[in-house]
Coordinates of C-alpha atoms and ligand atoms in Angstrom, one line a residue:
A1036 CA -31.7 -17.3 -57.3
S1037 CA -34.6 -16.8 -59.7
A1038 CA -36.2 -13.5 -58.9
Q1039 CA -35.4 -10.5 -61.2
I1040 CA -36.5 -8.1 -58.5
G1041 CA -37.1 -8.2 -54.8
V1042 CA -39.4 -5.9 -52.9
T1043 CA -39.0 -5.3 -49.1
G1044 CA -41.7 -3.4 -47.3
L1045 CA -45.1 -4.8 -48.2
A1046 CA -47.5 -2.2 -47.0
V1047 CA -49.9 -0.8 -49.7
M1048 CA -47.2 0.7 -52.0
G1049 CA -44.7 -2.2 -51.8
R1050 CA -47.4 -4.9 -52.2
N1051 CA -48.9 -3.2 -55.2
L1052 CA -45.6 -2.6 -56.9
A1053 CA -44.6 -6.2 -56.3
R1054 CA -48.0 -7.3 -57.9
N1055 CA -47.4 -4.9 -60.8
F1056 CA -43.9 -6.5 -61.5
A1057 CA -45.4 -10.0 -61.2
R1058 CA -48.2 -9.2 -63.6
N1059 CA -45.7 -7.9 -66.1
G1060 CA -44.0 -11.3 -66.1
Y1061 CA -41.2 -10.8 -63.6
T1062 CA -40.4 -13.2 -60.8
V1063 CA -40.6 -11.1 -57.6
A1064 CA -39.0 -11.9 -54.2
V1065 CA -41.1 -10.4 -51.4
H1066 CA -40.1 -9.6 -47.9
N1067 CA -41.3 -7.6 -45.0
R1068 CA -39.9 -6.9 -41.5
T1069 CA -43.0 -8.5 -40.0
P1070 CA -43.3 -11.8 -41.8
R1071 CA -47.0 -11.9 -41.2
R1072 CA -47.5 -9.3 -43.9
T1073 CA -45.6 -11.4 -46.4
R1074 CA -47.7 -14.4 -45.7
D1075 CA -50.9 -12.4 -46.0
M1076 CA -49.8 -11.0 -49.3
I1077 CA -49.0 -14.4 -50.7
Q1078 CA -52.2 -15.8 -49.5
E1079 CA -54.3 -13.0 -51.0
F1080 CA -52.4 -12.3 -54.3
G1081 CA -49.9 -15.2 -54.6
Q1082 CA -51.8 -16.7 -57.6
E1083 CA -51.4 -13.5 -59.6
G1084 CA -47.8 -14.3 -60.7
A1085 CA -44.4 -15.7 -59.7
F1086 CA -43.6 -14.6 -56.2
V1087 CA -40.8 -15.9 -54.0
P1088 CA -41.7 -15.2 -50.4
A1089 CA -38.8 -14.8 -48.0
E1090 CA -39.0 -14.5 -44.2
S1091 CA -35.3 -13.6 -43.5
P1092 CA -33.1 -11.0 -45.2
A1093 CA -30.6 -13.8 -46.1
A1094 CA -33.3 -15.8 -47.8
F1095 CA -34.6 -12.7 -49.6
V1096 CA -31.2 -11.8 -50.9
A1097 CA -30.5 -15.4 -51.9
A1098 CA -33.6 -15.4 -54.0
L1099 CA -32.3 -12.6 -56.2
E1100 CA -30.6 -13.0 -59.6
R1101 CA -27.3 -11.1 -60.1
P1102 CA -26.8 -8.2 -60.3
R1103 CA -29.4 -8.1 -57.5
R1104 CA -32.2 -5.6 -57.7
L1105 CA -33.7 -4.8 -54.3
L1106 CA -36.6 -2.4 -54.0
I1107 CA -37.2 -0.8 -50.6
M1108 CA -40.7 0.4 -50.0
V1109 CA -40.7 1.2 -46.3
K1110 CA -41.7 4.2 -44.3
A1111 CA -39.4 7.1 -45.4
G1112 CA -36.8 8.4 -42.9
P1113 CA -34.7 6.5 -40.4
A1114 CA -36.4 3.2 -41.4
T1115 CA -34.8 3.4 -44.8
D1116 CA -31.3 3.7 -43.3
E1117 CA -32.1 0.8 -41.0
V1118 CA -33.1 -1.4 -44.0
I1119 CA -30.1 -0.3 -46.0
E1120 CA -27.8 -1.2 -43.1
E1121 CA -29.5 -4.6 -42.8
F1122 CA -29.2 -5.5 -46.5
A1123 CA -26.1 -3.8 -47.8
P1124 CA -23.7 -6.2 -46.0
L1125 CA -25.5 -9.1 -47.8
L1126 CA -25.0 -7.6 -51.3
A1127 CA -22.1 -7.7 -53.7
A1128 CA -20.4 -5.1 -55.9
G1129 CA -22.7 -4.1 -58.8
D1130 CA -25.9 -4.9 -57.0
M1131 CA -28.6 -2.3 -56.9
I1132 CA -30.8 -0.9 -54.1
I1133 CA -33.8 1.0 -55.3
D1134 CA -35.5 3.3 -52.8
G1135 CA -39.1 4.0 -53.9
G1136 CA -40.1 5.7 -50.7
N1137 CA -40.7 9.4 -50.4
A1138 CA -37.2 10.2 -49.3
H1139 CA -35.8 13.7 -49.1
F1140 CA -33.4 14.2 -52.0
A1141 CA -30.6 15.2 -49.6
D1142 CA -30.9 11.9 -47.8
T1143 CA -30.8 10.1 -51.2
R1144 CA -27.6 12.0 -52.1
R1145 CA -26.0 10.9 -48.8
R1146 CA -27.1 7.3 -49.2
E1147 CA -26.0 7.1 -52.8
R1148 CA -22.5 8.4 -51.9
A1149 CA -22.1 6.0 -49.0
L1150 CA -23.3 3.0 -51.0
R1151 CA -21.2 3.9 -54.1
E1152 CA -18.1 3.6 -51.9
R1153 CA -19.2 0.1 -51.2
G1154 CA -19.7 -0.7 -54.9
I1155 CA -23.5 -0.7 -54.6
H1156 CA -25.7 1.3 -56.9
F1157 CA -28.3 3.3 -55.0
V1158 CA -31.2 4.3 -57.1
G1159 CA -33.5 6.9 -55.4
T1160 CA -36.7 6.7 -57.3
G1161 CA -39.7 8.9 -57.1
V1162 CA -43.0 7.0 -57.4
S1163 CA -46.2 8.9 -57.9
G1164 CA -49.8 7.8 -58.2
G1165 CA -50.6 6.4 -54.8
E1166 CA -51.7 2.8 -54.3
E1167 CA -53.7 2.6 -57.5
G1168 CA -50.8 3.9 -59.5
A1169 CA -48.4 1.4 -57.9
L1170 CA -50.7 -1.4 -59.0
H1171 CA -51.8 -0.3 -62.5
G1172 CA -48.9 1.9 -63.5
P1173 CA -47.3 4.8 -61.6
S1174 CA -45.2 7.7 -62.9
V1175 CA -41.6 6.6 -62.0
M1176 CA -38.7 9.0 -61.5
P1177 CA -35.4 7.1 -61.0
G1178 CA -32.2 8.8 -60.1
G1179 CA -28.8 7.1 -59.7
S1180 CA -26.2 6.1 -62.2
A1181 CA -26.7 5.6 -65.9
E1182 CA -25.2 2.1 -65.5
S1183 CA -28.0 1.2 -63.1
Y1184 CA -30.6 2.6 -65.4
A1185 CA -29.4 0.4 -68.2
V1186 CA -30.4 -2.6 -66.1
L1187 CA -33.4 -1.2 -64.2
G1188 CA -34.8 1.2 -66.8
P1189 CA -36.5 -1.4 -69.0
M1190 CA -38.2 -3.0 -65.9
L1191 CA -39.3 0.3 -64.4
E1192 CA -40.6 1.5 -67.8
R1193 CA -42.5 -1.7 -68.2
I1194 CA -44.5 -1.4 -64.9
S1195 CA -45.0 2.4 -65.3
A1196 CA -48.1 4.1 -66.8
H1197 CA -48.1 4.6 -70.5
V1198 CA -49.4 7.5 -72.5
D1199 CA -49.5 7.3 -76.4
G1200 CA -47.5 4.1 -76.0
E1201 CA -44.7 5.8 -74.2
P1202 CA -43.7 4.9 -70.6
C1203 CA -44.1 7.4 -67.8
C1204 CA -40.6 6.7 -66.6
T1205 CA -37.2 8.1 -67.6
H1206 CA -33.8 8.4 -66.1
I1207 CA -34.0 11.8 -64.4
G1208 CA -30.3 12.3 -63.4
T1209 CA -27.7 11.1 -61.0
D1210 CA -28.0 10.5 -57.2
G1211 CA -30.9 12.5 -55.7
A1212 CA -32.4 13.8 -59.0
G1213 CA -35.3 11.4 -59.1
H1214 CA -36.4 12.2 -55.5
F1215 CA -35.9 15.9 -56.2
V1216 CA -38.2 15.9 -59.2
K1217 CA -40.8 13.9 -57.3
M1218 CA -40.6 16.5 -54.5
V1219 CA -41.3 19.3 -57.1
H1220 CA -44.1 17.2 -58.6
N1221 CA -45.7 17.3 -55.2
G1222 CA -45.1 21.1 -54.8
I1223 CA -46.8 21.6 -58.1
E1224 CA -49.6 19.4 -57.0
Y1225 CA -50.1 21.6 -53.9
A1226 CA -50.3 24.7 -56.1
D1227 CA -52.7 23.1 -58.6
M1228 CA -55.0 21.9 -55.9
Q1229 CA -55.0 25.3 -54.2
L1230 CA -55.7 27.1 -57.5
I1231 CA -58.7 24.8 -58.2
A1232 CA -59.9 25.3 -54.6
E1233 CA -59.7 29.1 -55.0
A1234 CA -61.6 28.9 -58.3
Y1235 CA -64.3 26.9 -56.5
H1236 CA -64.4 29.4 -53.6
L1237 CA -64.8 32.4 -56.0
L1238 CA -67.6 30.7 -58.0
R1239 CA -69.4 29.9 -54.9
E1240 CA -69.0 33.1 -52.8
V1241 CA -68.9 35.7 -55.6
G1242 CA -70.7 33.8 -58.4
G1243 CA -73.4 32.5 -56.1
R1244 CA -73.2 28.9 -57.5
T1245 CA -73.9 25.7 -55.6
P1246 CA -71.3 22.9 -55.3
A1247 CA -73.3 20.8 -57.7
E1248 CA -73.4 23.7 -60.3
I1249 CA -69.6 24.2 -59.8
A1250 CA -69.1 20.4 -60.4
A1251 CA -70.9 20.8 -63.7
T1252 CA -68.7 23.8 -64.6
F1253 CA -65.5 21.9 -63.7
R1254 CA -66.7 18.9 -65.9
R1255 CA -67.1 21.4 -68.8
W1256 CA -63.6 22.8 -68.1
N1257 CA -62.3 19.3 -68.1
E1258 CA -63.1 19.0 -71.7
G1259 CA -60.9 22.0 -72.6
R1260 CA -57.3 23.1 -71.9
L1261 CA -57.8 22.4 -68.1
D1262 CA -58.3 18.7 -68.8
S1263 CA -56.6 17.0 -65.9
Y1264 CA -57.1 14.3 -63.2
L1265 CA -57.3 17.0 -60.5
I1266 CA -60.2 18.9 -62.2
E1267 CA -61.9 15.6 -62.8
I1268 CA -61.8 14.4 -59.2
T1269 CA -62.7 17.9 -57.9
A1270 CA -65.9 17.7 -59.9
E1271 CA -66.7 14.4 -58.3
V1272 CA -66.0 15.7 -54.8
L1273 CA -68.1 18.7 -55.4
A1274 CA -71.0 16.6 -56.8
H1275 CA -70.9 14.3 -53.8
T1276 CA -73.7 14.6 -51.2
D1277 CA -73.1 13.5 -47.6
P1278 CA -75.5 10.5 -47.2
G1279 CA -76.1 11.1 -43.5
T1280 CA -77.2 14.8 -43.7
G1281 CA -78.1 15.3 -47.4
K1282 CA -75.7 18.3 -47.4
P1283 CA -73.0 18.9 -50.0
F1284 CA -70.0 16.9 -48.9
V1285 CA -67.7 19.9 -49.0
D1286 CA -69.9 21.5 -46.3
I1287 CA -69.5 18.8 -43.8
V1288 CA -65.7 18.6 -44.0
Q1289 CA -63.6 20.6 -41.6
D1290 CA -61.7 23.3 -43.5
A1291 CA -58.3 22.6 -42.1
A1292 CA -56.0 21.1 -44.8
E1293 CA -53.3 18.6 -43.8
Q1294 CA -50.0 17.6 -45.5
K1295 CA -47.4 14.9 -45.3
G1296 CA -44.6 17.5 -45.9
T1297 CA -43.4 17.2 -49.4
G1298 CA -44.8 20.7 -50.2
R1299 CA -43.0 22.1 -47.2
W1300 CA -39.7 20.4 -48.5
T1301 CA -40.3 22.0 -51.9
V1302 CA -40.6 25.5 -50.4
Q1303 CA -37.7 25.1 -48.0
T1304 CA -35.5 23.8 -50.8
A1305 CA -36.6 26.6 -53.2
L1306 CA -35.4 29.2 -50.6
D1307 CA -32.0 27.5 -50.5
L1308 CA -31.8 27.5 -54.3
G1309 CA -33.2 31.0 -54.8
S1310 CA -36.0 29.7 -56.9
P1311 CA -39.1 32.1 -56.8
V1312 CA -41.8 29.4 -56.5
T1313 CA -44.3 31.8 -55.0
A1314 CA -47.5 30.1 -56.1
I1315 CA -46.3 26.8 -54.6
A1316 CA -45.2 28.6 -51.4
Q1317 CA -48.6 30.3 -51.1
A1318 CA -50.4 27.0 -51.6
T1319 CA -48.3 25.4 -48.9
F1320 CA -48.9 28.4 -46.5
A1321 CA -52.6 28.3 -47.3
R1322 CA -52.8 24.8 -45.9
V1323 CA -50.8 25.8 -42.9
A1324 CA -53.0 28.9 -42.3
S1325 CA -56.2 26.9 -42.6
A1326 CA -55.2 24.8 -39.7
R1327 CA -54.4 27.7 -37.4
T1328 CA -57.6 27.7 -35.5
E1329 CA -56.6 30.2 -32.8
L1330 CA -55.4 32.8 -35.3
R1331 CA -58.6 32.4 -37.4
A1332 CA -60.7 32.9 -34.2
A1333 CA -58.8 36.1 -33.4
Y1334 CA -59.3 37.5 -37.0
R1335 CA -62.9 36.3 -37.5
P1336 CA -64.7 39.4 -36.1
L1337 CA -62.8 41.8 -38.4
P1338 CA -64.4 43.4 -41.5
G1339 CA -64.2 41.8 -44.9
G1340 CA -64.9 43.2 -48.4
V1341 CA -68.1 44.2 -49.9
R1342 CA -70.2 41.4 -51.3
Q1343 CA -72.2 42.3 -54.4
K1344 CA -74.7 40.0 -55.9
L1345 CA -74.0 39.3 -59.6
S1346 CA -76.7 39.3 -62.2
P1347 CA -77.0 36.0 -64.2
D1348 CA -75.1 37.6 -67.1
E1349 CA -72.4 38.9 -64.8
A1350 CA -72.1 35.5 -63.1
E1351 CA -71.7 33.8 -66.5
R1352 CA -69.0 36.3 -67.5
F1353 CA -67.3 35.8 -64.1
T1354 CA -67.2 32.1 -64.5
R1355 CA -65.4 32.5 -67.9
D1356 CA -63.0 34.9 -66.3
V1357 CA -62.2 32.5 -63.5
E1358 CA -61.4 29.8 -66.1
Q1359 CA -58.9 32.3 -67.6
A1360 CA -57.4 33.2 -64.2
L1361 CA -57.1 29.5 -63.3
Y1362 CA -55.4 28.6 -66.5
A1363 CA -53.0 31.5 -66.4
S1364 CA -52.1 30.9 -62.7
K1365 CA -51.6 27.2 -63.5
V1366 CA -49.1 28.0 -66.2
I1367 CA -47.2 30.2 -63.8
A1368 CA -47.2 27.6 -61.0
Y1369 CA -45.9 24.9 -63.4
D1370 CA -43.3 27.3 -64.8
Q1371 CA -42.1 27.9 -61.2
G1372 CA -41.7 24.1 -60.7
W1373 CA -39.7 23.8 -63.8
T1374 CA -37.6 26.8 -62.8
M1375 CA -36.7 25.0 -59.6
I1376 CA -35.8 21.8 -61.4
R1377 CA -33.5 23.8 -63.7
D1378 CA -31.9 25.6 -60.8
A1379 CA -31.3 22.3 -59.0
A1380 CA -29.9 20.7 -62.1
A1381 CA -27.3 23.5 -62.2
E1382 CA -26.6 23.3 -58.5
Y1383 CA -26.2 19.6 -58.3
G1384 CA -24.8 18.9 -61.8
W1385 CA -27.8 16.9 -63.0
D1386 CA -28.4 16.6 -66.7
I1387 CA -32.2 16.7 -66.6
D1388 CA -34.3 16.6 -69.8
L1389 CA -37.0 19.1 -68.8
G1390 CA -39.3 18.0 -71.6
A1391 CA -39.0 14.4 -70.5
V1392 CA -40.1 15.4 -67.0
A1393 CA -43.4 16.7 -68.5
K1394 CA -43.7 13.6 -70.6
I1395 CA -43.5 11.2 -67.7
W1396 CA -46.1 13.2 -65.7
R1397 CA -48.7 12.8 -68.4
G1398 CA -49.9 9.6 -66.8
G1399 CA -49.8 7.7 -63.5
C1400 CA -49.3 10.7 -61.3
I1401 CA -51.6 13.1 -59.5
I1402 CA -50.9 16.1 -61.8
R1403 CA -51.4 14.2 -65.0
A1404 CA -53.0 16.5 -67.5
A1405 CA -53.3 17.2 -71.2
F1406 CA -51.5 20.4 -70.5
L1407 CA -48.2 18.5 -69.8
D1408 CA -48.0 17.5 -73.4
R1409 CA -47.8 21.2 -74.3
I1410 CA -44.9 21.6 -71.9
R1411 CA -43.2 18.5 -73.3
A1412 CA -43.6 19.9 -76.8
A1413 CA -42.3 23.4 -75.8
H1414 CA -39.1 21.8 -74.5
A1415 CA -38.8 19.5 -77.4
A1416 CA -39.0 22.5 -79.8
N1417 CA -36.5 24.5 -77.8
P1418 CA -34.2 22.6 -75.4
D1419 CA -32.8 25.9 -74.1
L1420 CA -36.3 27.2 -73.1
V1421 CA -35.8 29.4 -70.0
S1422 CA -39.5 29.6 -69.2
L1423 CA -42.8 28.4 -70.5
L1424 CA -43.7 32.1 -71.0
A1425 CA -40.8 32.4 -73.5
E1426 CA -42.7 30.0 -75.8
A1427 CA -45.0 31.7 -78.3
G1428 CA -48.1 29.6 -77.6
F1429 CA -48.1 30.0 -73.8
A1430 CA -47.2 33.7 -74.2
A1431 CA -50.2 34.2 -76.4
E1432 CA -52.5 32.4 -74.0
I1433 CA -51.3 34.5 -71.1
T1434 CA -51.6 37.7 -73.1
E1435 CA -55.2 36.8 -73.8
A1436 CA -56.0 35.7 -70.2
Q1437 CA -54.4 38.5 -68.3
P1438 CA -57.3 41.1 -68.4
A1439 CA -59.7 38.5 -66.9
W1440 CA -57.0 37.2 -64.5
R1441 CA -56.5 40.8 -63.2
A1442 CA -60.3 41.3 -62.9
V1443 CA -60.7 38.1 -61.0
V1444 CA -57.9 38.9 -58.5
A1445 CA -59.4 42.5 -58.1
T1446 CA -62.9 41.1 -57.6
A1447 CA -61.6 38.7 -55.0
A1448 CA -59.9 41.5 -53.1
Q1449 CA -63.1 43.7 -53.2
H1450 CA -65.2 40.8 -52.0
G1451 CA -62.7 39.8 -49.3
I1452 CA -62.2 36.3 -50.7
P1453 CA -58.6 35.0 -50.2
V1454 CA -56.9 33.9 -53.4
P1455 CA -53.3 33.6 -52.3
A1456 CA -52.2 31.3 -55.1
F1457 CA -54.0 33.3 -57.9
S1458 CA -52.5 36.5 -56.4
A1459 CA -49.1 35.1 -56.1
A1460 CA -49.1 33.8 -59.6
L1461 CA -50.3 37.2 -61.0
A1462 CA -47.7 39.0 -58.8
S1463 CA -45.0 36.6 -60.1
Y1464 CA -46.0 37.4 -63.7
D1465 CA -45.9 41.2 -63.1
T1466 CA -42.6 40.9 -61.2
L1467 CA -40.9 39.0 -63.9
R1468 CA -42.2 41.1 -66.8
S1469 CA -41.5 44.5 -65.2
A1470 CA -38.8 46.6 -66.8
R1471 CA -37.9 48.2 -63.5
L1472 CA -38.5 46.8 -60.1
P1473 CA -38.4 48.6 -56.7
A1474 CA -35.5 46.3 -55.9
A1475 CA -33.4 49.4 -56.7
L1476 CA -34.8 51.1 -53.6
I1477 CA -34.2 48.0 -51.5
Q1478 CA -30.5 48.2 -52.6
G1479 CA -30.5 51.9 -51.5
Q1480 CA -32.0 51.0 -48.1
R1481 CA -29.4 48.2 -47.6
D1482 CA -26.6 50.6 -48.5
F1483 CA -28.0 53.2 -46.1
F1484 CA -28.1 51.0 -43.0
G1485 CA -25.5 48.4 -43.7
A1486 CA -23.1 49.8 -46.3
H1487 CA -24.0 46.8 -48.4
T1488 CA -23.2 48.6 -51.6
Y1489 CA -25.1 48.8 -54.9
R1490 CA -24.4 48.5 -58.6
R1491 CA -25.3 51.4 -60.9
T1492 CA -27.2 51.2 -64.1
D1493 CA -24.7 53.4 -66.0
R1494 CA -21.3 52.2 -64.8
E1495 CA -19.5 49.0 -63.8
G1496 CA -18.5 48.3 -60.2
S1497 CA -19.8 48.4 -56.6
F1498 CA -20.6 51.7 -55.0
H1499 CA -21.4 53.0 -51.5
T1500 CA -23.0 56.4 -50.7
Q1501 CA -21.7 58.1 -47.6
W1502 CA -25.2 58.7 -46.2
A1503 CA -24.2 60.4 -42.9
E1504 CA -22.2 63.0 -44.7
P1505 CA -24.4 64.6 -47.4
G1506 CA -22.3 66.0 -50.2
R1507 CA -19.4 63.6 -49.8
P1508 CA -18.7 61.8 -53.0
E1509 CA -19.9 58.3 -53.6
V1510 CA -17.1 55.7 -53.2
R1511 CA -16.4 52.8 -55.4
T1512 CA -15.8 49.8 -53.2
D1513 CA -14.4 47.2 -55.5
T1514 CA -11.2 48.9 -56.6
Ligands
LIG2787 P1 -45.8 3.1 -44.9 O1 -45.1 4.3 -45.2 O2 -47.0 3.1 -44.0 O3 -44.7 2.1 -44.3 C1 -45.0 0.8 -43.8 C2 -44.0 -0.2 -44.2 O4 -42.7 0.2 -43.7 C3 -44.2 -1.6 -43.6 O5 -43.9 -2.6 -44.6 C4 -43.3 -1.6 -42.4 O6 -43.0 -2.9 -42.0 C5 -42.1 -0.9 -43.0 N1 -41.2 -0.4 -42.0 C6 -41.4 0.6 -41.2 N2 -40.3 0.8 -40.4 C7 -39.4 -0.2 -40.7 C8 -38.2 -0.5 -40.2 N3 -37.6 0.2 -39.2 N4 -37.5 -1.6 -40.7 C9 -38.1 -2.3 -41.7 N5 -39.3 -2.0 -42.2 C10 -40.0 -1.0 -41.7 O7 -46.1 2.3 -46.3 P2 -46.7 2.8 -47.7 O8 -46.9 1.6 -48.5 O9 -47.8 3.8 -47.5 O10 -45.5 3.7 -48.3 C11 -44.2 3.1 -48.5 C12 -43.3 4.2 -49.0 O11 -43.8 4.7 -50.2 C13 -43.1 5.4 -48.1 O12 -41.8 5.8 -48.1 C14 -44.1 6.4 -48.7 O13 -43.7 7.7 -48.4 C15 -43.9 6.1 -50.1 N6 -45.0 6.5 -51.0 C16 -46.3 6.3 -50.6 C17 -47.3 6.7 -51.4 C18 -48.7 6.5 -51.0 O14 -49.6 7.0 -51.7 N7 -49.0 5.9 -49.9 C19 -47.1 7.2 -52.8 C20 -45.7 7.3 -53.1 C21 -44.7 6.9 -52.3 P3 -43.9 -3.7 -40.9 O15 -45.0 -4.3 -41.6 O16 -42.9 -4.6 -40.3 O17 -44.3 -2.6 -39.9

């Protein structure tokens, strides 16, 4: 027993994480259901560090130091349960199973509970950054017990990405907290990608810019407050020319977006928690709608907005306005993600440090951005921060951006360009800042058809109006 960690599941993610541990000086036991993959890995990368290849579960477990630390990197879903069932009987009390797959946090909660009863720590861990991140330093979001983090934390922090010398890994909270936060990361990622795509669409269709010109604009934006991995890669994609046809690459790609489902989980879960994550939801629905070929064919003949050609000066100004709209919408989308994490923490009893979440997303993951350091700082300055918009710096930026933001959404509507995420973010802003909402009328409607009762602005209690009999007094229903 010489390995400090074992990795089972040696497809791209598992193999690269195992190599990352080995490069950081750990002895790593490696195992895969199909032994061929283990042999291939050792042949190709065995010289990179200290690996202990194992072909059977028993040999794998026997190679691990106690308390055993066993990282599962298999296809998320039933395979994870099968692997747990295979290994758990071979483990002893105090051993740790880490699931680094993209599990649904509810599955992680279930597995953690079941394994806890058997004395085994189950550490559901979000891992972000794809195969490159796994190899060179991912953003790591471990859940599970504090006791397990005391042992695993230093190892996970060591292999994670680092920003300003600090690891992109922290103990998120108990049981499913890590996988929950990873899910929200992906929901935010969907929103950010959609917002950037809408900005591109506007600059092209309204601003009259070419993909190459828009790439240059994004590169410029990437030097300012929008500095992020997603803006950087978007510029590269837009600048790319299809070698076969000589056309811009974006023009030869089918416009039907796909997803693996973590955005959908975020939206489904948000509805259960009552978290208004509208920009994330619209981004998810935008992907879904893009793939609905038959609906798009039915709508295609219908009229759109009026297209006006902008003068060069107007186009310049419009580009500046789109930057403001993109930034403001991005603040709202991220704020929605944090709201959801806060709501889940309250629901599931997780003690989540909201600033630390921003901190560990500054590197290694897809939404890494300079901006996250601002979010970290805002939470560090005020641990009770309810919303980013309650922080003076963000509030000032939104105040400054909002005229341009409104102008961009209005222009998009006039031109018939869909901006579901920009619009949802702006509507969320206007909803949450309104002194009075028409929700009062909804309560009246509900009371009318279903006697669902309402609360008054001027008195305590629940009331019902006897709508069928005008003139009859309102009744108080909670006494
Ligand atoms: P895959 O999701 O493609 O899974 C393939 C691996 O799972 C193989 O090692 C396979 O073994 C094993 N496996 C599948 N079913 C079983 C089973 N019933 N019993 C035992 N082993 C099984 O691999 P990836 O490397 O892409 O991803 C691994 C995990 O990491 C997934 O949960 C994924 O969601 C997550 N993830 C992936 C990211 C990415 O960018 N790809 C990023 C972050 C997380 P065999 O060789 O025998 O078929």
